[in-house]
Coordinates of C-alpha atoms and ligand atoms in Angstrom, one line a residue:
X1 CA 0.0 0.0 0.0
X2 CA 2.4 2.2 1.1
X3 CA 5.0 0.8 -1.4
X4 CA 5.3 4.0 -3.1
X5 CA 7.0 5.3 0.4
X6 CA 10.1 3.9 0.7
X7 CA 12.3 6.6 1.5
X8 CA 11.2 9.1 4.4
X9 CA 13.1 12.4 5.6
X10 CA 12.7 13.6 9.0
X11 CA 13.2 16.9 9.7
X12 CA 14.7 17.8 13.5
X13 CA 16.4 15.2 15.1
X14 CA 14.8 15.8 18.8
X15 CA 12.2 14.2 20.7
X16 CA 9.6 14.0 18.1
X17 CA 12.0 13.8 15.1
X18 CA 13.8 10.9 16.8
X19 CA 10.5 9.1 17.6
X20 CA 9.2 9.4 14.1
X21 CA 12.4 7.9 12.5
X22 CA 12.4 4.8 15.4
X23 CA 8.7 4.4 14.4
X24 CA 9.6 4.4 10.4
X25 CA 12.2 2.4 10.2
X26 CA 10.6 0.2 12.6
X27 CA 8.0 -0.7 9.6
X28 CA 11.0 -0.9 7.2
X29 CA 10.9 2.6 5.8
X30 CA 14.6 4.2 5.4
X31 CA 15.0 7.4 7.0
X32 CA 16.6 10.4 6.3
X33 CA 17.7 12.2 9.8
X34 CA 18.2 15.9 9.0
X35 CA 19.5 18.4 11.7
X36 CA 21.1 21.6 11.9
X37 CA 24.5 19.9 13.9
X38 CA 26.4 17.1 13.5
X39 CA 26.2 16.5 17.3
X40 CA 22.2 17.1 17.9
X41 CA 22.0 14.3 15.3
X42 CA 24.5 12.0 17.2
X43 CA 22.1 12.8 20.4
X44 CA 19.0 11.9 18.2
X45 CA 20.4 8.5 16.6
X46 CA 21.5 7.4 20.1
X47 CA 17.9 8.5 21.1
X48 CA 16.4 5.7 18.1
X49 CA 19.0 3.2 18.5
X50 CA 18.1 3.1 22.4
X51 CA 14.3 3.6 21.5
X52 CA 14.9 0.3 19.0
X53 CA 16.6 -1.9 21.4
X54 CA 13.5 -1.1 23.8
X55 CA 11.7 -2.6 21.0
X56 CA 13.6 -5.3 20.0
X57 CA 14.2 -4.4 16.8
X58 CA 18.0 -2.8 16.8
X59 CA 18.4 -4.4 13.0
X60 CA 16.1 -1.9 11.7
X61 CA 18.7 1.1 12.8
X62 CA 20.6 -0.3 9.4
X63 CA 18.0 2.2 7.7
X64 CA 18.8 5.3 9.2
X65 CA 20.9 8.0 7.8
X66 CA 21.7 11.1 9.0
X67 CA 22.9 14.3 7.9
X68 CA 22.8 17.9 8.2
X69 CA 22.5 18.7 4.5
X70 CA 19.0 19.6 3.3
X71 CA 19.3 17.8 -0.4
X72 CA 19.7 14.9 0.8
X73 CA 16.2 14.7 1.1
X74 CA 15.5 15.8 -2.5
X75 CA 14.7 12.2 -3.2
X76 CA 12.7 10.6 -0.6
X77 CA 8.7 10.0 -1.1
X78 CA 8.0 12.2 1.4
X79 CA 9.3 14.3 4.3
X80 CA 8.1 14.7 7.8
X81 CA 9.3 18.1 9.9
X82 CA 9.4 17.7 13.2
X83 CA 11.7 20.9 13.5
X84 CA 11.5 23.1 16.4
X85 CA 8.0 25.2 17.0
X86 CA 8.8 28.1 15.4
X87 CA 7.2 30.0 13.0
X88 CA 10.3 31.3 11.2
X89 CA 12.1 28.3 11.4
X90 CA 9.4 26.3 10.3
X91 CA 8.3 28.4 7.1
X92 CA 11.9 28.5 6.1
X93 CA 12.4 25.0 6.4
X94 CA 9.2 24.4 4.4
X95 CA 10.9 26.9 1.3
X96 CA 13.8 25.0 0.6
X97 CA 12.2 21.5 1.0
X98 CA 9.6 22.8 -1.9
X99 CA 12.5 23.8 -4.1
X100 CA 14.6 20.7 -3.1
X101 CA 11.2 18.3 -3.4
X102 CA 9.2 17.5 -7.4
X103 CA 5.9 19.1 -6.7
X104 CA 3.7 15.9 -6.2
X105 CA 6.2 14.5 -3.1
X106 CA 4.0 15.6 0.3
X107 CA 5.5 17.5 3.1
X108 CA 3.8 17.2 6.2
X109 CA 4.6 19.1 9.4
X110 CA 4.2 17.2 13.2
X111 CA 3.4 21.3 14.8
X112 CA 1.4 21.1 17.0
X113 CA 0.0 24.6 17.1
X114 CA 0.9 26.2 14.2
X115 CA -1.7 26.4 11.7
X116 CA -1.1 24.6 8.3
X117 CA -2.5 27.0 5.8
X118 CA 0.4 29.4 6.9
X119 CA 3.4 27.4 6.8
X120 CA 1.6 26.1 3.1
X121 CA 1.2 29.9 2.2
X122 CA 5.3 30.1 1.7
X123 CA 5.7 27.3 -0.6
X124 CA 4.8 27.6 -4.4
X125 CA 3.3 23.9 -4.0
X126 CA 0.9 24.4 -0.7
X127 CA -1.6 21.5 -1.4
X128 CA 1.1 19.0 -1.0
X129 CA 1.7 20.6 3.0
X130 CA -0.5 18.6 5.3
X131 CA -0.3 18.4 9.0
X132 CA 0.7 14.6 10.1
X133 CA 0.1 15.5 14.1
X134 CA 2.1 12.5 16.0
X135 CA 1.7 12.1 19.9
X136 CA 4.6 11.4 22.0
X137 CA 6.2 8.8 22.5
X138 CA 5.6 8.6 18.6
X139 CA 6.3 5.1 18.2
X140 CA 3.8 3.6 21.6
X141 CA 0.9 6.6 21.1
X142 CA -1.7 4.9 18.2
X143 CA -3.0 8.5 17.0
X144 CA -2.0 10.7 14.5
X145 CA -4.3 13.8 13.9
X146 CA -3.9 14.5 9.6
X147 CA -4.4 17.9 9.3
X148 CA -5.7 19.4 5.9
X149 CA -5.7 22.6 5.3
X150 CA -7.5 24.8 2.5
X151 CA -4.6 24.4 -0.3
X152 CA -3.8 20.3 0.6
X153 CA -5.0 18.3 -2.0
X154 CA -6.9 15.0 -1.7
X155 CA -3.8 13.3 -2.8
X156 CA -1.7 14.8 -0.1
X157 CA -4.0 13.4 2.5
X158 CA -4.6 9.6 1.1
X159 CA -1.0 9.6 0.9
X160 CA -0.7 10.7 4.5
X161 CA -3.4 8.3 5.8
X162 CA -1.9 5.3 3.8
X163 CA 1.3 6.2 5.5
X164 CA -0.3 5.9 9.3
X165 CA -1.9 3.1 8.5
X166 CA 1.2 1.3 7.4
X167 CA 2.6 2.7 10.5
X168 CA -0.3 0.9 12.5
X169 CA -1.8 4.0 13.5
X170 CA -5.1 5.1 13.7
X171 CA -5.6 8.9 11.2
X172 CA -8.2 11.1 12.3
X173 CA -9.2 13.8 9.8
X174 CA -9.4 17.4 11.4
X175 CA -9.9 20.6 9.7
X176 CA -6.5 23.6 10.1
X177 CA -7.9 25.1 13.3
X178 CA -6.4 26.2 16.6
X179 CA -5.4 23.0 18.8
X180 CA -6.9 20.5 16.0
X181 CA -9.2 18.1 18.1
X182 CA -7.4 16.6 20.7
X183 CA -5.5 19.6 22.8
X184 CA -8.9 21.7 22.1
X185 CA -11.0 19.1 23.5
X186 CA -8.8 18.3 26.3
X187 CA -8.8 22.4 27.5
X188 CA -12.1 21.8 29.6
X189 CA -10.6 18.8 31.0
X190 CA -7.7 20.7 32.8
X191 CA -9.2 24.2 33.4
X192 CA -13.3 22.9 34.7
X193 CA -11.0 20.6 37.8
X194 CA -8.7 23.7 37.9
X195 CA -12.4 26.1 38.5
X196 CA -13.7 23.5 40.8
X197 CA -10.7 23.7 42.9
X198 CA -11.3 27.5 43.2
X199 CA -15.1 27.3 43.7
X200 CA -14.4 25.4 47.0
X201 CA -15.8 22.0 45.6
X202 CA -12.9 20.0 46.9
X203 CA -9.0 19.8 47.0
X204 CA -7.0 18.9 43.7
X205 CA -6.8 15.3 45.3
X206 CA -10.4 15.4 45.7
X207 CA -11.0 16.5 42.4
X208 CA -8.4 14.0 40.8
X209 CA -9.6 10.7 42.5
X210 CA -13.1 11.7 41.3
X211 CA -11.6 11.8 38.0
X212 CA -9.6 8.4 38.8
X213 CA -12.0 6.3 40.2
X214 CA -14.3 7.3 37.2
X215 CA -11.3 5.2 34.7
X216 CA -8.8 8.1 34.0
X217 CA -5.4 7.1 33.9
X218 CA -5.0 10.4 36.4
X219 CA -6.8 13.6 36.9
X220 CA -5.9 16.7 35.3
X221 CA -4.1 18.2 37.9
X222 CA -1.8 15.7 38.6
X223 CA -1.5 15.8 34.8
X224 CA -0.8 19.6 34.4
X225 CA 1.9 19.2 37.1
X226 CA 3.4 16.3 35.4
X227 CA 3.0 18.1 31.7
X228 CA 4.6 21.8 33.6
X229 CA 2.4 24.4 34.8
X230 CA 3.9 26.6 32.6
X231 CA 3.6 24.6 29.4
X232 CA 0.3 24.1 29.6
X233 CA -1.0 27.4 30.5
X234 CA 1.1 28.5 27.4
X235 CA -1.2 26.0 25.0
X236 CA -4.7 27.0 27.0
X237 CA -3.6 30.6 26.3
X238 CA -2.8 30.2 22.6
X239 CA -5.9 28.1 22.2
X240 CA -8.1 30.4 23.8
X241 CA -6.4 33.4 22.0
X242 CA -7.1 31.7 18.5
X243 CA -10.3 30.9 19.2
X244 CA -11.6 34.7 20.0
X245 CA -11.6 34.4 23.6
X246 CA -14.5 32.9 24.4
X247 CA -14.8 33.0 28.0
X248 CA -15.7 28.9 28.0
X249 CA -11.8 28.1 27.6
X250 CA -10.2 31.9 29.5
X251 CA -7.0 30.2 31.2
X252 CA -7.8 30.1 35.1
X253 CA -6.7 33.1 38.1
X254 CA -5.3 30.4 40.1
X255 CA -2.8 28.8 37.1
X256 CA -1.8 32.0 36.3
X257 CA -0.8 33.0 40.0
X258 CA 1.2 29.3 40.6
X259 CA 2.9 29.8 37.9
X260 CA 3.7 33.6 38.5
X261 CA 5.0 32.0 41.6
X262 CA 7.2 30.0 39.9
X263 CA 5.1 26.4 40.9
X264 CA 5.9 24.7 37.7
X265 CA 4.4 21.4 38.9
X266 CA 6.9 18.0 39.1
X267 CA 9.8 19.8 37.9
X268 CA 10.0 22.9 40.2
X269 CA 8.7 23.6 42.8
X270 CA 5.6 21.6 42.9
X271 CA 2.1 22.9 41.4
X272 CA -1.1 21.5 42.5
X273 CA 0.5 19.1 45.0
X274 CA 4.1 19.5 46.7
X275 CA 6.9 16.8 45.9
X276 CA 10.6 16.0 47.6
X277 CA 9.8 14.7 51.3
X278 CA 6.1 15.2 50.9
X279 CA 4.0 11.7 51.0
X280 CA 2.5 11.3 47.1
X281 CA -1.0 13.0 46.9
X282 CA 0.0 15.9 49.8
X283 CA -1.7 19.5 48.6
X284 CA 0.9 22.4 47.6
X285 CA 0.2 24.6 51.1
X286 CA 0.4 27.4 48.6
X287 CA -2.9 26.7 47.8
X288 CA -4.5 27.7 51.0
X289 CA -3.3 30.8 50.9
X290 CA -4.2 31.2 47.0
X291 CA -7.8 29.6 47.7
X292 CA -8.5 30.1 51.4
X293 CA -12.2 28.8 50.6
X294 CA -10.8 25.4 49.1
X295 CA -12.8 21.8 50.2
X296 CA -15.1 24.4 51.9
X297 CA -18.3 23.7 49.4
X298 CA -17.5 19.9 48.4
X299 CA -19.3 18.0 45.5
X300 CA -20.4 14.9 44.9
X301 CA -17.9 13.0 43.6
X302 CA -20.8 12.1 40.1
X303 CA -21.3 16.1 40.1
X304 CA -17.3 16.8 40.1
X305 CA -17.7 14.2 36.9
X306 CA -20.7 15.7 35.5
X307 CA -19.3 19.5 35.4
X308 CA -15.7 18.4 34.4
X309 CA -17.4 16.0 31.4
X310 CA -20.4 18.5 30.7
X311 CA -17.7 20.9 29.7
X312 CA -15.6 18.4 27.3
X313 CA -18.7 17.6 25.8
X314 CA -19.8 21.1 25.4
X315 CA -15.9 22.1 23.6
X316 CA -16.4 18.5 21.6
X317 CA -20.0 20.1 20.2
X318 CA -18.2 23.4 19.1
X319 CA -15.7 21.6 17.4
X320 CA -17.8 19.4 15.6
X321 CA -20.3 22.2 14.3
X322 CA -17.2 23.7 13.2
X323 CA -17.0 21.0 10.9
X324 CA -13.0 20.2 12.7
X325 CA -13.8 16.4 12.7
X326 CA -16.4 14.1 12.7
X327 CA -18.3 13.1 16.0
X328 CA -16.6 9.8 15.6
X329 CA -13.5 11.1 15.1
X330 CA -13.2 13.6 18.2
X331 CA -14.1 10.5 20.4
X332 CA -11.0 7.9 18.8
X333 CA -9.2 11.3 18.8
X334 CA -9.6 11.7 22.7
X335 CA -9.3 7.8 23.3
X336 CA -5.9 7.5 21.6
X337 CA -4.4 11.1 22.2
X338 CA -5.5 11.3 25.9
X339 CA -5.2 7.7 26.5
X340 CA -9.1 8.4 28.3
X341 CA -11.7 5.7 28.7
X342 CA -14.0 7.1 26.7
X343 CA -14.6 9.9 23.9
X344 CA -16.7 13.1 24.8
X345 CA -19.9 11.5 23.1
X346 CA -19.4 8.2 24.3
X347 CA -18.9 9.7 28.3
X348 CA -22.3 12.0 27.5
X349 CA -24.5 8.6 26.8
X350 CA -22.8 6.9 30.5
X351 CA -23.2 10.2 32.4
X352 CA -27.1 10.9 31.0
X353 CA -27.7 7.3 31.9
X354 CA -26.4 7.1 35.6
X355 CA -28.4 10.3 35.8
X356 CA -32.0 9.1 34.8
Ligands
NAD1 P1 12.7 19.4 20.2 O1 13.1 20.7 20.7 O2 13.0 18.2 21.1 O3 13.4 19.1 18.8 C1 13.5 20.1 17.8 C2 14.7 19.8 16.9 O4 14.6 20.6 15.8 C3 16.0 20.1 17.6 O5 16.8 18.9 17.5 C4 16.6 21.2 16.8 O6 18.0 21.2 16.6 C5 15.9 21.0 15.4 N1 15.9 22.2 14.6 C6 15.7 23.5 14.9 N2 15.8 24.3 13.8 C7 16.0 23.4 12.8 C8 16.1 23.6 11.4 N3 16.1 24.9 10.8 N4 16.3 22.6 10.6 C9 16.4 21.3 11.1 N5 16.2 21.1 12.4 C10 16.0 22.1 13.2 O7 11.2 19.5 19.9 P2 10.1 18.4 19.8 O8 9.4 18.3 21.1 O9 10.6 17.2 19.1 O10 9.0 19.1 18.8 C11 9.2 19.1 17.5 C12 7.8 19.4 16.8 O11 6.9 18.4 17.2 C13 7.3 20.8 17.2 O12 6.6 21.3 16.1 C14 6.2 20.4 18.3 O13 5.2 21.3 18.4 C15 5.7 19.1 17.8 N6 5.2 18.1 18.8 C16 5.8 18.0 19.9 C17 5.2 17.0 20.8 C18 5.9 16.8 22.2 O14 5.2 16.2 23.1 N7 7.2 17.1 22.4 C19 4.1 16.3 20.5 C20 3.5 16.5 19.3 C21 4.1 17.4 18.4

């Protein structure tokens, strides 16, 4: 199926690039590694060759190349950029590849906020740029988001979704918009248990074991401690930004005033819960200061679960009368991205039933 693609370059040689070249030449696809330094590529091979013996597959590292010339890639079926997340850096990449490239090879891009139609816009071929939206790790995680933009061509995407499907993941079609389905779904997820902490309905352990119990791997604020504060308050920002502002997704006061206080979550400082000494699942003190009313108005643990879920179901709606994917798609999208039990639609028909 995919015999056409025998030959793949990867652009950026970090975490993402890494994974997607341990993933390809995993299904016997040679990869071209391209990075800006001989030594980040050294880093970025060691990073596949270790990711390969975890799989048991060291062999396939006899397909990998590397290199820190751009035409090398002139040749290959295809090419993937996972280069840094940068506007600039991206659109220049994206220039020379379409000179390099014949016109009918895609270029996808792994961004994960950027929007397609604008790094298409500086090639002279933009309906061959697609976004191919990998999750990390890129080889374990089974989703890939392929996101098409106004100028990518039907071609580009069956090309795309042959690919993942050779790569044993499941493609889930989503329209060029801001977060594409999975990190705009998810935004409800973190800031409704970051609102209820606020409102008094119970401490982030509270709020989290609800969350737990009800078959998430964990709750979102262990999560956004575990992802950084910071990091994700950045994506909920740019989301929400892109979106308009709509007040549903406005970042929350108390995020903002951890992470002005420099409580980045597990790797400084703690966020919602304190680490070091501290007994797993003890509450930042911080918080008592920041929310002096906290616990003092507790929930039902099904009405912690109802508000978090009424409001992922409420984003999933938007999205889908937006046209971004299909009501099927934005509940495999959140199953494989999130790793949760259940999509937003699939979570509405089990909360509506336990409530009638
Ligand atoms: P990273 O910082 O680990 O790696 C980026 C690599 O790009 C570096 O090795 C850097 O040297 C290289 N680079 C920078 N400029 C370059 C250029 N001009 N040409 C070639 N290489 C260049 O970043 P990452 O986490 O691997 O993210 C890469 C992309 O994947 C970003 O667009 C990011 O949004 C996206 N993404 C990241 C994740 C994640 O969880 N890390 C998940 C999905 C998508």
């Amino acid at each position: 199926m995919t015999k056409d693609i025998q030959t793949v370059g990867v652009v950026g040689a970090g975490t993402m690039g890494a994974g997607i070249a341990q993933l390809l030449v995993q299904h016997d696809i040679e990869v071209h590694l391209y990075d800006v330094s001989e030594s980040v590529l050294t880093l970025g091979e060691e990073r596949v060759l270790k990711g390969l013996e975890r799989a048991e597959r060291p062999g396939a590292f006899n397909l990998m190349r590397k290199t820190t010339r751009m035409d090398a890639l002139e040749t290959c079926d295809l090419v993937i950029e996972a280069a840094s997340e940068d506007l600039a850096v991206k659109l220049e990449v994206f220039r020379k590849l379409d000179t390099l490239m014949e016109p009918t090879r895609p270029i996808a891009t792994n961004t994960s906020s950027l929007p397609i139609a604008r790094i298409a816009a500086a090639t002279e071929n933009p309906q061959r740029v697609v976004g191919m939206h990998f999750f990390n790790p890129a080889p374990i995680m089974r989703l890939v988001e392929v996101v098409r933009s106004e100028f990518t061509s039907d071609a580009t995407v069956a090309t795309i979704e042959a690919l993942a499907e050779s790569l044993e993941k499941t493609a889930v079609r989503c329209k060029d918009t801001p977060g594409f389905i999975v990190n705009r779904v998810a935004r409800p997820f973190y800031l409704q248990s970051m609102r209820l902490v606020e409102r008094g309905a119970g401490t982030p352990a509270d709020i989290d074991r609800v969350m737990r119990e009800a078959g998430f791997k964990m709750g979102a604020l262990e999560l956004v401690d575990l992802i950084g504060l910071d990091v994700n308050f950045a994506t909920s920002t740019q989301i929400y930004q892109a979106l308009g502002s709509p007040d549903r997704l406005k970042p929350t006061a108390l995020q903002a005033m951890l992470v002005a206080k420099g409580y980045l979550g597990r790797k400084k400082s703690g966020g919602f819960y304190a680490y070091g000494e501290n007994p797993p699942g003890t509450i930042n003190p911080v918080l008592e200061d920041l929310v002096p009313e906290m616990g003092s108005h507790p929930m039902k643990p099904h009405d912690v679960l109802k508000t978090v879920i009424d409001a992922v179901v409420q984003e999933a709606r938007v999205a889908v009368s937006e046209e971004v994917a299909s009501r099927e798609s934005v509940d495999t999208a959140m199953r494989l991205g999130m790793g949760w039990p259940k999509g937003p639609f699939e979570w509405e028909k089990t909360i509506s039933r336990d409530a009638s």
